[in-house]
Short mmCIF file of N, CA, C and O and ligand atoms in Angstrom, two decimals:
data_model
loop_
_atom_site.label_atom_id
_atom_site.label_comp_id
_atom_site.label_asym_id
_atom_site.label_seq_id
_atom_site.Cartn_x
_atom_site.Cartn_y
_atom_site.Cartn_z
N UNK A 192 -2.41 18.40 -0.21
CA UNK A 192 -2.51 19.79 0.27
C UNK A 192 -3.78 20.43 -0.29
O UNK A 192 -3.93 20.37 -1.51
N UNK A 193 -4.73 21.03 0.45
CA UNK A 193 -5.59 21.53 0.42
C UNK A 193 -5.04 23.04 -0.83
O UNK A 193 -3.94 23.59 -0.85
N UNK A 194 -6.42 23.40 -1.83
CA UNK A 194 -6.08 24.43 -2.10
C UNK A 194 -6.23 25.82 -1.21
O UNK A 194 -5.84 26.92 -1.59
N UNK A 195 -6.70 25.62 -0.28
CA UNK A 195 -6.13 27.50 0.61
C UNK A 195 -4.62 27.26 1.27
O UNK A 195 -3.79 28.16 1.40
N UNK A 196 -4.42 25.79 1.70
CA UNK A 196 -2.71 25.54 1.98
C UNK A 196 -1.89 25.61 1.02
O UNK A 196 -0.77 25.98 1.37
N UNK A 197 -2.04 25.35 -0.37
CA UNK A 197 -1.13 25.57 -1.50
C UNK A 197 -1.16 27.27 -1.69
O UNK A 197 -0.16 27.85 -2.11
N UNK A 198 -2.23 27.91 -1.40
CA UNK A 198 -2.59 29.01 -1.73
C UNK A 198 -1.53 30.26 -0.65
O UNK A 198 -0.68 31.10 -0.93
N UNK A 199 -2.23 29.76 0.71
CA UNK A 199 -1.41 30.49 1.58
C UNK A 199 0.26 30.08 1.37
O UNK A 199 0.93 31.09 1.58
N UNK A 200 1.17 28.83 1.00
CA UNK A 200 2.44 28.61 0.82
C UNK A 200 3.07 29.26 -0.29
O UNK A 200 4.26 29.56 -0.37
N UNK A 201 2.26 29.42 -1.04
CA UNK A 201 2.78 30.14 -2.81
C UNK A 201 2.43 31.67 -2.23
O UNK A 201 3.17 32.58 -2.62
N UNK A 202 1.41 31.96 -1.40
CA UNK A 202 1.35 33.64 -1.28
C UNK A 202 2.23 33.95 -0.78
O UNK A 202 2.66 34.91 -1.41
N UNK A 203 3.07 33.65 0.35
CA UNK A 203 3.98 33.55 1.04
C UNK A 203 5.50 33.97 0.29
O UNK A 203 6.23 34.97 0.23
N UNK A 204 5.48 32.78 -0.15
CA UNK A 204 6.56 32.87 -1.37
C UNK A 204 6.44 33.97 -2.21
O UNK A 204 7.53 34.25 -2.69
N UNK A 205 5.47 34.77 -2.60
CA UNK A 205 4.93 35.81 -3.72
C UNK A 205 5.53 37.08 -3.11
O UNK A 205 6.23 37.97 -3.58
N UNK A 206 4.91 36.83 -1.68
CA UNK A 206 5.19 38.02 -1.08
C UNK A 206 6.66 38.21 -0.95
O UNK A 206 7.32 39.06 -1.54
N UNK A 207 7.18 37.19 0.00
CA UNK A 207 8.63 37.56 0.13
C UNK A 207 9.49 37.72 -1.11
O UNK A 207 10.34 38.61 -1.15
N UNK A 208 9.25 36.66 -2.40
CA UNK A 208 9.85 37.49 -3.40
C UNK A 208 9.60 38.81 -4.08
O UNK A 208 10.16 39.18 -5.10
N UNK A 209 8.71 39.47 -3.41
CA UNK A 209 8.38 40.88 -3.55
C UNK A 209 9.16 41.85 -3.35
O UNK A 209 9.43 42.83 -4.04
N UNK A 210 9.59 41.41 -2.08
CA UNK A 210 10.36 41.90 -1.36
C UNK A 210 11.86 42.72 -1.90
O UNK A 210 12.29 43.84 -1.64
N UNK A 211 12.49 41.39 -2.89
CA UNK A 211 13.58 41.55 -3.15
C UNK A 211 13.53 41.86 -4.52
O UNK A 211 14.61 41.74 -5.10
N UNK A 212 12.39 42.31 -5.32
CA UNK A 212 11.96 43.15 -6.74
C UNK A 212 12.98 44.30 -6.76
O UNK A 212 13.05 45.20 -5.92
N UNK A 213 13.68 44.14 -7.73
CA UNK A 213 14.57 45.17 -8.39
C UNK A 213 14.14 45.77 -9.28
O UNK A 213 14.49 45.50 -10.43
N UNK A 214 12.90 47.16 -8.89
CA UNK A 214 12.13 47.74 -9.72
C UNK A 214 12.41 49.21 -9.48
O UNK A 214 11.48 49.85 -8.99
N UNK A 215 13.35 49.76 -9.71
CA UNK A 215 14.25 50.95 -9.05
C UNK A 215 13.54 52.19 -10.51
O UNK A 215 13.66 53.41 -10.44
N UNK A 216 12.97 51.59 -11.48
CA UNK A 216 12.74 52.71 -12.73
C UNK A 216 10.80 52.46 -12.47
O UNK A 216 10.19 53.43 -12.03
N UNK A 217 10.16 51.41 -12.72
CA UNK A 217 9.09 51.73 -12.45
C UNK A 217 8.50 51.80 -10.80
O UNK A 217 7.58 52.50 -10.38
N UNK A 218 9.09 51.13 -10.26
CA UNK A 218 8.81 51.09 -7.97
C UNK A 218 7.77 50.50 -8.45
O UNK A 218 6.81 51.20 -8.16
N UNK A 219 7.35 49.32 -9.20
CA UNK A 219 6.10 48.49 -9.40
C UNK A 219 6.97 47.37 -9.03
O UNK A 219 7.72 46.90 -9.89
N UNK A 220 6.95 46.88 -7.81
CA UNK A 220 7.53 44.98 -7.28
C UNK A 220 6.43 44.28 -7.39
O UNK A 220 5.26 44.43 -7.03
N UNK A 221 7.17 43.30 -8.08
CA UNK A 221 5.73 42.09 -8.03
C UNK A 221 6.85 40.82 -7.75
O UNK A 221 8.06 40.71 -7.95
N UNK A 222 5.94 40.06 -7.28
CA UNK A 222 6.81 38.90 -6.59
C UNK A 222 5.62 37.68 -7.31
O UNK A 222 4.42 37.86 -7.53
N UNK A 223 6.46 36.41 -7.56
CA UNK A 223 4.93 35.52 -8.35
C UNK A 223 6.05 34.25 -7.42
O UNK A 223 7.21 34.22 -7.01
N UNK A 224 5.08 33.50 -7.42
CA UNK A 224 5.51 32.05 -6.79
C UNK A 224 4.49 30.56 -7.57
O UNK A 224 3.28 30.52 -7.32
N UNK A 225 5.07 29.56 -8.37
CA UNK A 225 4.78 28.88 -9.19
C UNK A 225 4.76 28.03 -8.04
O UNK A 225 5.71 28.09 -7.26
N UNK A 226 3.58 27.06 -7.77
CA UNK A 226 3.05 25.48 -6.97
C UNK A 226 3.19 24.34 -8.05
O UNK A 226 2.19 24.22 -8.78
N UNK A 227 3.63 23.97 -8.16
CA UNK A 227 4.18 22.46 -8.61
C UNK A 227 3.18 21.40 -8.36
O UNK A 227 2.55 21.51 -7.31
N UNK A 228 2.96 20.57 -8.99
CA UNK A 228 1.84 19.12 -8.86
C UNK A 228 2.65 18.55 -7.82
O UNK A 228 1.90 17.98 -7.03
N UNK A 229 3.68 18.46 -7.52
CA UNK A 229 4.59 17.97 -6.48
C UNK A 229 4.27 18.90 -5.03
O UNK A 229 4.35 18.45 -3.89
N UNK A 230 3.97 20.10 -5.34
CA UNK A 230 3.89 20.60 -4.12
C UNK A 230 4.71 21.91 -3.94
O UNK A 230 4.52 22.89 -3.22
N UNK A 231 5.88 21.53 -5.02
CA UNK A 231 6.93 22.34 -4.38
C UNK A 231 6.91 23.82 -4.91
O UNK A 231 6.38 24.00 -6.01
N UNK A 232 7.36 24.78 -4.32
CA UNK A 232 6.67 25.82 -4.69
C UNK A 232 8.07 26.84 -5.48
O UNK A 232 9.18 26.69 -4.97
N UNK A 233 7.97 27.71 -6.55
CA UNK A 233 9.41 28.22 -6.58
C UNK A 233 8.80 29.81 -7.14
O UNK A 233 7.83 30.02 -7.86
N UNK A 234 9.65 30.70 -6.60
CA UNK A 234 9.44 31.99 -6.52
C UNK A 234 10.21 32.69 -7.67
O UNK A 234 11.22 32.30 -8.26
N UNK A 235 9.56 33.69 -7.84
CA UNK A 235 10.32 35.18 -8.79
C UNK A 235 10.25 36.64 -8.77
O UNK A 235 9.12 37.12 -8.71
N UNK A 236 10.92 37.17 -8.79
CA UNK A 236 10.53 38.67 -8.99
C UNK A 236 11.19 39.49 -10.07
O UNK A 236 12.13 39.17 -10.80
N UNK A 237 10.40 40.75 -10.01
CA UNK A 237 10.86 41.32 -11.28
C UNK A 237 12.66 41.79 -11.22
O UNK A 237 13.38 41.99 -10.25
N UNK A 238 12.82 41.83 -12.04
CA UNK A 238 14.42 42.40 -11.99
C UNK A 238 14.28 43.23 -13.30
O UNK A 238 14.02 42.76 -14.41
N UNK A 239 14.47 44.53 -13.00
CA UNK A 239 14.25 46.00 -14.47
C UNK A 239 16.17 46.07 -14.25
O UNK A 239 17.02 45.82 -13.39
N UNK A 240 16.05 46.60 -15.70
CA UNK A 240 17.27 47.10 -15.94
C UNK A 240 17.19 49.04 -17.05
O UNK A 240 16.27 49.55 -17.69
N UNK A 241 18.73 49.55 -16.73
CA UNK A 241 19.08 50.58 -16.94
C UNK A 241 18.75 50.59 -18.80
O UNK A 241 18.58 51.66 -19.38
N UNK A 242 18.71 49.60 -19.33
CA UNK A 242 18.24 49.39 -20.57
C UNK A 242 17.09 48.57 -20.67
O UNK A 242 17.16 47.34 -20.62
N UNK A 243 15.71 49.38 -20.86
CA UNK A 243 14.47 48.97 -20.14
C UNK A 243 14.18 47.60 -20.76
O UNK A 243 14.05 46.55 -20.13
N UNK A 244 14.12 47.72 -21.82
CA UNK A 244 13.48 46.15 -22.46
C UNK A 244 13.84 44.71 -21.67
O UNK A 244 13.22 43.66 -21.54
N UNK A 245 15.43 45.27 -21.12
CA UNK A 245 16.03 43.99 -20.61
C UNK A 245 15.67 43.29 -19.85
O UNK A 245 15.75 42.07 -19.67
N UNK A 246 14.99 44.63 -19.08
CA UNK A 246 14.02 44.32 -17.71
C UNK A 246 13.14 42.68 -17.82
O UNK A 246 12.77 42.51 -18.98
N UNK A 247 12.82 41.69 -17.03
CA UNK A 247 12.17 40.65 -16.64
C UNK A 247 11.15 40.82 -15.67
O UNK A 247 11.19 41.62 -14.74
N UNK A 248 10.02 39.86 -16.00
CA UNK A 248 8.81 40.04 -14.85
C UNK A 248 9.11 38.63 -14.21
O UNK A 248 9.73 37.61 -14.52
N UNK A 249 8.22 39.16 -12.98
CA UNK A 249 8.38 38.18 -11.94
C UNK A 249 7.87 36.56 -12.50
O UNK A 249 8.36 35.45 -12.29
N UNK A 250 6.58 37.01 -13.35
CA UNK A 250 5.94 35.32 -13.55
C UNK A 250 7.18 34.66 -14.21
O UNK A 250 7.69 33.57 -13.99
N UNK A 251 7.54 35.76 -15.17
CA UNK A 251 8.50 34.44 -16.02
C UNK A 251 9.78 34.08 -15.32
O UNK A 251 10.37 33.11 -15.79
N UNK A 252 10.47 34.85 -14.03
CA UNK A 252 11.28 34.64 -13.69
C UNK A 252 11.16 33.60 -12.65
O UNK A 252 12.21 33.05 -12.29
N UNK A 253 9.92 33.21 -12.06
CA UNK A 253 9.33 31.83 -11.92
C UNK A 253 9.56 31.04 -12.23
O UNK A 253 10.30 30.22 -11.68
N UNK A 254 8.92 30.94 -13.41
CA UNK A 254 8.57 29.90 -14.75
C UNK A 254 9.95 29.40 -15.18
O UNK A 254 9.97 28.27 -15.66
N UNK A 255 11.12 30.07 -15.09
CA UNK A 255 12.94 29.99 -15.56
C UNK A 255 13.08 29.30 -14.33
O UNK A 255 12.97 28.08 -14.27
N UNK A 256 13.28 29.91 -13.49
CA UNK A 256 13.38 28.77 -12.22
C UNK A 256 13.03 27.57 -11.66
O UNK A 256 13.73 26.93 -10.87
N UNK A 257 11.73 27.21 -12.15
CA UNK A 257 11.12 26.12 -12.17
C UNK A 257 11.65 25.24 -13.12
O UNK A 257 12.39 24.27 -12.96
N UNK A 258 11.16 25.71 -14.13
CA UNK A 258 11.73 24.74 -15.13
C UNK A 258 13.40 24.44 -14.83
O UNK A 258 13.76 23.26 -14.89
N UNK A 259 14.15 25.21 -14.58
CA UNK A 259 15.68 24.79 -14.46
C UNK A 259 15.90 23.44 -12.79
O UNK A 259 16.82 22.67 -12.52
N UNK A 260 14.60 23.74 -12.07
CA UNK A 260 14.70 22.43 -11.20
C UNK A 260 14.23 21.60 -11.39
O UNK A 260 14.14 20.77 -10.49
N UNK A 261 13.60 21.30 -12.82
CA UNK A 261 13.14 20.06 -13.47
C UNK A 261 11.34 19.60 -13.59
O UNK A 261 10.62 18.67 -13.95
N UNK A 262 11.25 21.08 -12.98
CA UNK A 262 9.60 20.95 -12.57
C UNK A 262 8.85 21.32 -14.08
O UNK A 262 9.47 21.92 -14.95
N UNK A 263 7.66 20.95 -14.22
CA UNK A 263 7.39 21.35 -15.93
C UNK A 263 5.61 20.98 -15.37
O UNK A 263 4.79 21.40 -16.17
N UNK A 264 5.26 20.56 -14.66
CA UNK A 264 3.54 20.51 -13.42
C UNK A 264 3.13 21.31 -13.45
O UNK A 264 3.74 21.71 -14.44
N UNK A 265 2.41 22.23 -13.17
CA UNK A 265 2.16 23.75 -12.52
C UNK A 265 0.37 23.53 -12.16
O UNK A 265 -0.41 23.15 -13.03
N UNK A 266 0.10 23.73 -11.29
CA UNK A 266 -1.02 23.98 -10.66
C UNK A 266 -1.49 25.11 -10.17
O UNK A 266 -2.69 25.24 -9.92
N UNK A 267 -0.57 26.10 -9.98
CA UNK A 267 -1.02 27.34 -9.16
C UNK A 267 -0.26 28.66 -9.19
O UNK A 267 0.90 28.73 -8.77
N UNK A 268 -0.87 29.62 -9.65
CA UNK A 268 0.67 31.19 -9.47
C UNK A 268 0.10 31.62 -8.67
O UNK A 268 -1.04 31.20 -8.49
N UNK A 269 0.61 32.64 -7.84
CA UNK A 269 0.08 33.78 -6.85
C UNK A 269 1.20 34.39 -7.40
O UNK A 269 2.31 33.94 -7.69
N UNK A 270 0.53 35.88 -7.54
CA UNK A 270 1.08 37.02 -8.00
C UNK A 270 0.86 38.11 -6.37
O UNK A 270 -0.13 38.31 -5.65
N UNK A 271 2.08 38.51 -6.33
CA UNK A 271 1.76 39.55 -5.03
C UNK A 271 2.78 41.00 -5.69
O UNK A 271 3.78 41.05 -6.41
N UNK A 272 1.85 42.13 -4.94
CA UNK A 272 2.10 43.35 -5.34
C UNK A 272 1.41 44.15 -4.67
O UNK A 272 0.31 43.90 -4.18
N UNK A 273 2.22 45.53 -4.59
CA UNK A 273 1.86 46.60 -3.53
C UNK A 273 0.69 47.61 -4.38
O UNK A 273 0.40 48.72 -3.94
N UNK A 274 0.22 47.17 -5.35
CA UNK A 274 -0.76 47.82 -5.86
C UNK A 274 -2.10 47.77 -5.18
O UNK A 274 -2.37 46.84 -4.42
N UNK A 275 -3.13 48.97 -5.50
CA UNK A 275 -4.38 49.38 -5.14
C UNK A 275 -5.39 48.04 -4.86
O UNK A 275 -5.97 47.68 -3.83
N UNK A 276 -5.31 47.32 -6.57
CA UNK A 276 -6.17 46.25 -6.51
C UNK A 276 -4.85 45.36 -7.24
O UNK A 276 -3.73 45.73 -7.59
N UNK A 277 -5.67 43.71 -7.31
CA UNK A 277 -4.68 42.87 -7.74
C UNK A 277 -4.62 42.77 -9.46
O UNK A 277 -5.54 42.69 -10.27
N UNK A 278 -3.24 42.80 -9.66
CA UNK A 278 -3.26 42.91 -11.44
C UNK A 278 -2.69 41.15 -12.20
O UNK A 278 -1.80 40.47 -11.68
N UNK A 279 -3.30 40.84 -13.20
CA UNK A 279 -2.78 40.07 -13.77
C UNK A 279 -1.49 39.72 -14.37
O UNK A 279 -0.84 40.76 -14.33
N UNK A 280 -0.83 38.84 -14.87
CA UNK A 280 0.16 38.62 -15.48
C UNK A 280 0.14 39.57 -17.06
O UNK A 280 -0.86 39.43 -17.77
N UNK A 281 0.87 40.18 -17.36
CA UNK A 281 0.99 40.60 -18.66
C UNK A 281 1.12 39.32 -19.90
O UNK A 281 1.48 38.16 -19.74
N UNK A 282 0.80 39.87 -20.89
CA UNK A 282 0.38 39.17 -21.73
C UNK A 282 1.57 37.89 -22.48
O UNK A 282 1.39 36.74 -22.87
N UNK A 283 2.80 38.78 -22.43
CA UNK A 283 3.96 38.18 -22.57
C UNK A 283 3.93 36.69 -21.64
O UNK A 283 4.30 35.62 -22.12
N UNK A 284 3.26 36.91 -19.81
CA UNK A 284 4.05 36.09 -19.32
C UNK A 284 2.85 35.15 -19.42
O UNK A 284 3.17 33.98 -19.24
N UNK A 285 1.26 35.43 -19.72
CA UNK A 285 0.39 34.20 -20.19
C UNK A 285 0.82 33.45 -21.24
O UNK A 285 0.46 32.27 -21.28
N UNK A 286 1.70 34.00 -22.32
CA UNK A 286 2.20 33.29 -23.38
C UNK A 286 3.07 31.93 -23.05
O UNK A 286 3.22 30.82 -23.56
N UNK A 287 3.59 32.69 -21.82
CA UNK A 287 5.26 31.68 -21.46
C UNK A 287 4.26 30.84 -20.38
O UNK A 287 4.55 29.65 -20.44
N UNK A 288 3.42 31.03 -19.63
CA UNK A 288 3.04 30.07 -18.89
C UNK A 288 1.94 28.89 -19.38
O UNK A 288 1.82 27.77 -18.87
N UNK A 289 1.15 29.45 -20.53
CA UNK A 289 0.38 29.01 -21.29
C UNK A 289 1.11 27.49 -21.83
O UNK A 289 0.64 26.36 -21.86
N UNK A 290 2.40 27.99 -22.22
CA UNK A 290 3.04 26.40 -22.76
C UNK A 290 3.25 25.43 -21.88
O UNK A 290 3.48 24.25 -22.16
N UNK A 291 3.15 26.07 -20.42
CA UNK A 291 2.94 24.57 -19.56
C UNK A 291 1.90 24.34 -18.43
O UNK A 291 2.01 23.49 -17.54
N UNK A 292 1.16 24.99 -18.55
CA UNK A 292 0.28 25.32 -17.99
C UNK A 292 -1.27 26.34 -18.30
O UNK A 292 -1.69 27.30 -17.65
N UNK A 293 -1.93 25.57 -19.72
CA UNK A 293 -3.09 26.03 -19.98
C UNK A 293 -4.57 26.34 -18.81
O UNK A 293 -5.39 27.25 -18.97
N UNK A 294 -4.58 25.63 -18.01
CA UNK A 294 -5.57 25.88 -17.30
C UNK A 294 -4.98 26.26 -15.53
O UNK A 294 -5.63 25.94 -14.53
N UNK A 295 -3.98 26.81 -15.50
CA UNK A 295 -3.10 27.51 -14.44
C UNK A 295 -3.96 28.44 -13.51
O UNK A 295 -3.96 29.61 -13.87
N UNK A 296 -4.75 28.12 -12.31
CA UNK A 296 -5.59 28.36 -11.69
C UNK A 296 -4.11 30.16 -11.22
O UNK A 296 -2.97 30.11 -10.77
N UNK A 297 -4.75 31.08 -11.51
CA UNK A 297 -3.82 32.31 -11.07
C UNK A 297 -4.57 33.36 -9.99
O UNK A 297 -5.60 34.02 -10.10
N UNK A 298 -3.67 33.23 -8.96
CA UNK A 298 -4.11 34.02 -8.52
C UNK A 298 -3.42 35.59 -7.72
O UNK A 298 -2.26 35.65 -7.30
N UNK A 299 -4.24 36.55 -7.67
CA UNK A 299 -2.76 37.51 -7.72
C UNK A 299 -3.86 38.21 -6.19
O UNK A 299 -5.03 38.26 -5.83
N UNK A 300 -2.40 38.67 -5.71
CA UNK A 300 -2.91 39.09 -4.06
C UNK A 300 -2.44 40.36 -3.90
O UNK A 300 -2.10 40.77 -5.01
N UNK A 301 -2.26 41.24 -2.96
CA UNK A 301 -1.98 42.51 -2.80
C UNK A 301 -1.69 42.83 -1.63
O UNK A 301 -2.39 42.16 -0.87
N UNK A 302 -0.77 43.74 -0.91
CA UNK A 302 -0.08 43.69 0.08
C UNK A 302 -0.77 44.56 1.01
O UNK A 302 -0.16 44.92 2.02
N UNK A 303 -2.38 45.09 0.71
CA UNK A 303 -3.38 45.65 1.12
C UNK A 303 -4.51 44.64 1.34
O UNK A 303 -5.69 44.97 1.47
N UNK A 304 -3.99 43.18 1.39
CA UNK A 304 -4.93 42.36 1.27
C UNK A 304 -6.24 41.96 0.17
O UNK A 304 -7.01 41.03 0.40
N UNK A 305 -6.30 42.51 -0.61
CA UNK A 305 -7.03 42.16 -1.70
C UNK A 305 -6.51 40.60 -2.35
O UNK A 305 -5.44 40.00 -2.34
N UNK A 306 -7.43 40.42 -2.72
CA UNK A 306 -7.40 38.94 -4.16
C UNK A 306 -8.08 39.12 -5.17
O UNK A 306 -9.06 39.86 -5.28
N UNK A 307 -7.44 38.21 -6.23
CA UNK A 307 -8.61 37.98 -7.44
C UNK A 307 -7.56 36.86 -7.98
O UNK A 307 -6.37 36.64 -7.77
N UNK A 308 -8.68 36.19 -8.85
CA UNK A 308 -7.99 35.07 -9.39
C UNK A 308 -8.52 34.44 -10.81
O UNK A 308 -9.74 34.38 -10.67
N UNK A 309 -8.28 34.10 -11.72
CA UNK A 309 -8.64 33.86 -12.64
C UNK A 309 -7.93 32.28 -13.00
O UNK A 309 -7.19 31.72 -12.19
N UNK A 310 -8.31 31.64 -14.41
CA UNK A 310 -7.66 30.68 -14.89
C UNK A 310 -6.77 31.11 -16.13
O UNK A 310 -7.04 32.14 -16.76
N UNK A 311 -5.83 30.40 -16.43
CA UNK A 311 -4.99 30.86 -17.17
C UNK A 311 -6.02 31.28 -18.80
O UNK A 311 -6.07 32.38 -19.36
N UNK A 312 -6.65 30.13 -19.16
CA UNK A 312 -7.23 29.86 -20.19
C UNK A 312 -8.36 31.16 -20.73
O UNK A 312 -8.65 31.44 -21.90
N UNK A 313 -8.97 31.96 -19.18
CA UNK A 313 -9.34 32.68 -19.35
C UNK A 313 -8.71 34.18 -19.60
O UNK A 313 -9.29 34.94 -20.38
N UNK A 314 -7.81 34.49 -19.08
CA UNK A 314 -6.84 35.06 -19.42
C UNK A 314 -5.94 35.25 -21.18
O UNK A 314 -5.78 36.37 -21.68
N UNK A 315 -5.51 34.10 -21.80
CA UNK A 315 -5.64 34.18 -22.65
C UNK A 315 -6.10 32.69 -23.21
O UNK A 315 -5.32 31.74 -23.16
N UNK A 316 -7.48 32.58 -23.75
CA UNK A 316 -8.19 32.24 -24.84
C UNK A 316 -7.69 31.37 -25.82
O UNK A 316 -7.93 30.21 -26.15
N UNK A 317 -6.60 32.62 -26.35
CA UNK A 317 -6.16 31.51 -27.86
C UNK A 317 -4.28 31.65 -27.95
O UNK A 317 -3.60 32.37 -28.68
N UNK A 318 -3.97 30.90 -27.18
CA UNK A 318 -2.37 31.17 -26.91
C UNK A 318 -1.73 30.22 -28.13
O UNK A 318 -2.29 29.22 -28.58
N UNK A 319 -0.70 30.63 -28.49
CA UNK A 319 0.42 29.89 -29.47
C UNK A 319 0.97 28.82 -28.86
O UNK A 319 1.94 29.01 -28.12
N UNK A 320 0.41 27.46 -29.07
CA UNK A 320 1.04 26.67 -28.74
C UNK A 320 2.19 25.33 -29.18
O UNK A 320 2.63 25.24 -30.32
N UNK A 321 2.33 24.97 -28.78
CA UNK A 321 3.28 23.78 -29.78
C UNK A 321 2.63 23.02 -30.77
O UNK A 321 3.43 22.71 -31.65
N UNK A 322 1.44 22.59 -30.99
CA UNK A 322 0.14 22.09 -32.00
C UNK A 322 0.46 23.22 -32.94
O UNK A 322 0.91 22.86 -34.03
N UNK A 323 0.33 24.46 -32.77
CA UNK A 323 0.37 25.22 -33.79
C UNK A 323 1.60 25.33 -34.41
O UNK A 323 1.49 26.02 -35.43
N UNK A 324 2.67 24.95 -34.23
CA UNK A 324 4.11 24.84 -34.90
C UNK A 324 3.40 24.02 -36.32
O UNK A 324 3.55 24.38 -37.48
N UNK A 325 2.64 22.87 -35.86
CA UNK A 325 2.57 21.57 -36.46
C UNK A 325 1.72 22.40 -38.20
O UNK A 325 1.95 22.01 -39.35
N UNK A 326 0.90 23.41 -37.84
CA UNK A 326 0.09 23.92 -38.60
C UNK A 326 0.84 24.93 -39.90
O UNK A 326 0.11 25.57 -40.66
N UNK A 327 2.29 24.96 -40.03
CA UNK A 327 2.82 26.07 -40.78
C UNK A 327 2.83 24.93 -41.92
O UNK A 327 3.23 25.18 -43.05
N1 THU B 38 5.67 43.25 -14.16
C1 THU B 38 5.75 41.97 -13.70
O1 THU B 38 6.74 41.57 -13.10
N2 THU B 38 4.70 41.16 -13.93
C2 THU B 38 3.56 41.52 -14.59
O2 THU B 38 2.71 40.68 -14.82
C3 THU B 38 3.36 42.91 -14.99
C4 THU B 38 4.55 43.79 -14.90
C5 THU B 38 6.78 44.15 -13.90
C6 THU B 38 7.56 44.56 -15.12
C7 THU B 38 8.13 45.87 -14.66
O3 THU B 38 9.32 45.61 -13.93
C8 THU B 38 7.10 46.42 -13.71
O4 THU B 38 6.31 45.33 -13.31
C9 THU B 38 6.21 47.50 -14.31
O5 THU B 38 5.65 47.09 -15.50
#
């Protein structure tokens, strides 16, 4: 699969899990869809709760999903959202994607048609990884 066909199948996925964002306290939906070295693509969105912290973002609710179908590959995010311009993953969810996916080509889209895309690595730099357990 070509990367604008992995690209357009994961936007897809981004978007429609946008859709179903349970963001009722901030009305910020973001929908993310994880591409697999396999191909296969698996979606998330945010789900906020009445006790805010509890709240979950879309990347990591991805990243839980994936991993629970055995997938642990990652080649590609698309982040989709009804915002102005396209926003990155928060820092929390470079942490969680960082452990399986250091150089995670990301790209985040907007329901105004905008893109931008970055690599994970650039994003964050110097992430906590399992090597560093080894270092205490
Ligand atoms: N959010 C995400 O789902 N992903 C991000 O990368 C940034 C923020 C969610 C969390 C919260 O539900 C809402 O967007 C506003 O922060």
């Amino acid at each position: 699969m070509t990367r604008t066909r992995a690209t357009e199948a994961a936007g897809a996925a981004a978007m429609a899990a946008m859709r179903h964002a349970y963001a009722p306290y901030s009305r910020f939906r973001v929908g993310a869809a994880l591409q697999a070295a396999d191909g296969t693509v698996v979606s998330g969105c945010n789900v906020e709760n009445a006790a805010f912290p509890s709240g979950t973002c879309a990347e990591r609710g991805a990243l839980s999903a994936a991993i629970a179908r055995g997938l642990r590959d990652f080649d590609l995010l698309v982040v989709a959202t009804e915002a102005a311009d396209p926003t990155p993953p928060c820092g929390m969810c470079r942490q969680a994607l960082a452990e399986f996916a250091p150089a995670l080509v990301v790209v985040s889209v907007t329901t105004g048609g905008k893109e931008a895309s970055w690599v994970l690595s650039d994003l964050l730099p110097h992430p906590f990884t399992p090597a560093s357990l080894a270092h205490s």
